[in-house]
Every structure is written in structure tokens, then in C-alpha cells.
């Protein structure tokens, strides 16, 4: 196991396809790269009426670039999940669906392009999801000179934290460990 600290979690991943019944992508923890992390999807976590939608494991084979992005010895970090929106959540509105990795040690963390906007309705939406605000215009002449504003890191309490593993490190001096 390559965990480098008690709560060293570094999420990597991407939600590639999604709608009201399907979500797919890839996910991993770069500090525990060969572990195939569980993935949880939650709706509207920043509101009082947050709901757990579904969960799965990221263990499906993916392209070699995914293994490289995860710093893993393999590329089996893909996930695909079919789910049903609970009837009490169908309100014909757009919702933020957040995708989290659940590491072996440490708190759940959101992957990079999460949340995604999903329409919770009985029929197809009549309008597109609301667009995020545009970044401020830059006075730079070269578009590559613009430095994007980083998204704030989101930490959410998704329940009890796993127990801290007891790690006893061997003491080594001059090629001898005891």
C-alpha cells in the first residue's frame, strides 16, 4: 500500500458521460494508486436536502493514460453505474451531482470535474442547465497568459471517518532494521 500519510488523499478522476440514469468515468487516489476506490454520487450536497444517489467501484479496464494519471501499475480505474432517481427527488429541476472517491484511509474527496448538472425530471428538460458565471475578461493579449482562477476545495462530511490505521515503522540503522 502506498499511502504516504495518515490522511494523504489525492483524488484523480473525471466524469465523462452522465444523465438522469447513467454516470461513467474514472477515479483513483494518487496516494494509494493501485487501490480501486469506491465511488459515491450525491445530489445537492451544499443544500440541506442532500441525498445519496448511488455508489460503485472504479475497477473497470480503461486506457493506459488513466493508469498514468493515477500513477498506478494498471489502468483498471473505470466506473459505469446505472441508477434510478428516487421518486421523491423528481422535481423537474437541474441538480448538482457530486462524485466522490472513498479512500481506504482519510476523508472522501471530490473528483476534478464534479459536480455535474443532471435534470431530475419525468421527461426531457425544456431548457439547458444554468451556465456557470463567465470568468472575468483579461487584458492579456495572449490567451495562454491568462491564469485560471482555481476552484475552492470542498470538504464534506459524509459520515463517520474510518479508524486511523496503526502503522509501526521499523527502525533502521546502517542496513539493519529492528
mmCIF file of N, CA and C in Angstrom, residues 2 18 20 33 39 46 57 60 68 80 87 123 128 142 154 156 163-164:
data_model
loop_
_atom_site.group_PDB
_atom_site.id
_atom_site.type_symbol
_atom_site.label_atom_id
_atom_site.label_comp_id
_atom_site.label_asym_id
_atom_site.label_seq_id
_atom_site.Cartn_x
_atom_site.Cartn_y
_atom_site.Cartn_z
ATOM 1 N N UNK A 2 0.558 2.210 -0.820
ATOM 2 C CA UNK A 2 1.425 3.371 -0.997
ATOM 3 C C UNK A 2 0.908 4.618 -0.300
ATOM 4 N N UNK A 18 -22.937 11.340 -18.491
ATOM 5 C CA UNK A 18 -23.908 11.324 -17.408
ATOM 6 C C UNK A 18 -25.265 11.794 -17.911
ATOM 7 N N UNK A 20 -29.738 11.310 -16.270
ATOM 8 C CA UNK A 20 -30.528 11.018 -15.064
ATOM 9 C C UNK A 20 -30.552 9.540 -14.693
ATOM 10 N N UNK A 33 -2.321 4.401 -5.365
ATOM 11 C CA UNK A 33 -2.671 4.338 -6.776
ATOM 12 C C UNK A 33 -3.213 3.012 -7.294
ATOM 13 N N UNK A 39 -16.701 4.676 -5.434
ATOM 14 C CA UNK A 39 -17.135 5.989 -5.904
ATOM 15 C C UNK A 39 -18.584 6.179 -5.462
ATOM 16 N N UNK A 46 -24.523 20.833 -1.058
ATOM 17 C CA UNK A 46 -24.386 22.141 -0.433
ATOM 18 C C UNK A 46 -25.716 22.669 0.095
ATOM 19 N N UNK A 57 -17.731 0.705 -7.690
ATOM 20 C CA UNK A 57 -16.281 0.634 -7.555
ATOM 21 C C UNK A 57 -15.632 1.043 -8.871
ATOM 22 N N UNK A 60 -13.120 -1.015 -13.598
ATOM 23 C CA UNK A 60 -13.235 -1.424 -14.996
ATOM 24 C C UNK A 60 -11.983 -1.029 -15.778
ATOM 25 N N UNK A 68 -1.580 5.999 -16.032
ATOM 26 C CA UNK A 68 -0.532 7.009 -15.888
ATOM 27 C C UNK A 68 -1.009 8.169 -15.015
ATOM 28 N N UNK A 80 -18.837 2.617 -14.269
ATOM 29 C CA UNK A 80 -20.085 2.816 -15.001
ATOM 30 C C UNK A 80 -21.183 2.409 -14.041
ATOM 31 N N UNK A 87 -38.196 8.543 -6.444
ATOM 32 C CA UNK A 87 -39.400 9.277 -6.846
ATOM 33 C C UNK A 87 -39.563 10.593 -6.086
ATOM 34 N N UNK A 123 -39.576 13.843 -17.629
ATOM 35 C CA UNK A 123 -39.446 13.993 -19.076
ATOM 36 C C UNK A 123 -38.138 14.717 -19.372
ATOM 37 N N UNK A 128 -31.647 24.133 -21.268
ATOM 38 C CA UNK A 128 -30.321 23.662 -20.874
ATOM 39 C C UNK A 128 -30.058 24.017 -19.423
ATOM 40 N N UNK A 142 -2.334 37.583 -25.160
ATOM 41 C CA UNK A 142 -2.183 36.170 -25.466
ATOM 42 C C UNK A 142 -3.105 35.364 -24.548
ATOM 43 N N UNK A 154 -13.481 21.564 -1.720
ATOM 44 C CA UNK A 154 -14.705 21.294 -0.975
ATOM 45 C C UNK A 154 -14.468 20.087 -0.076
ATOM 46 N N UNK A 156 -16.546 17.708 2.584
ATOM 47 C CA UNK A 156 -17.888 17.414 3.044
ATOM 48 C C UNK A 156 -17.852 16.250 4.014
ATOM 49 N N UNK A 163 -11.353 4.268 10.952
ATOM 50 C CA UNK A 163 -10.334 4.346 12.005
ATOM 51 C C UNK A 163 -8.954 4.559 11.386
ATOM 52 N N UNK A 164 -8.121 5.264 12.112
ATOM 53 C CA UNK A 164 -6.758 5.526 11.663
ATOM 54 C C UNK A 164 -5.963 4.230 11.805
#
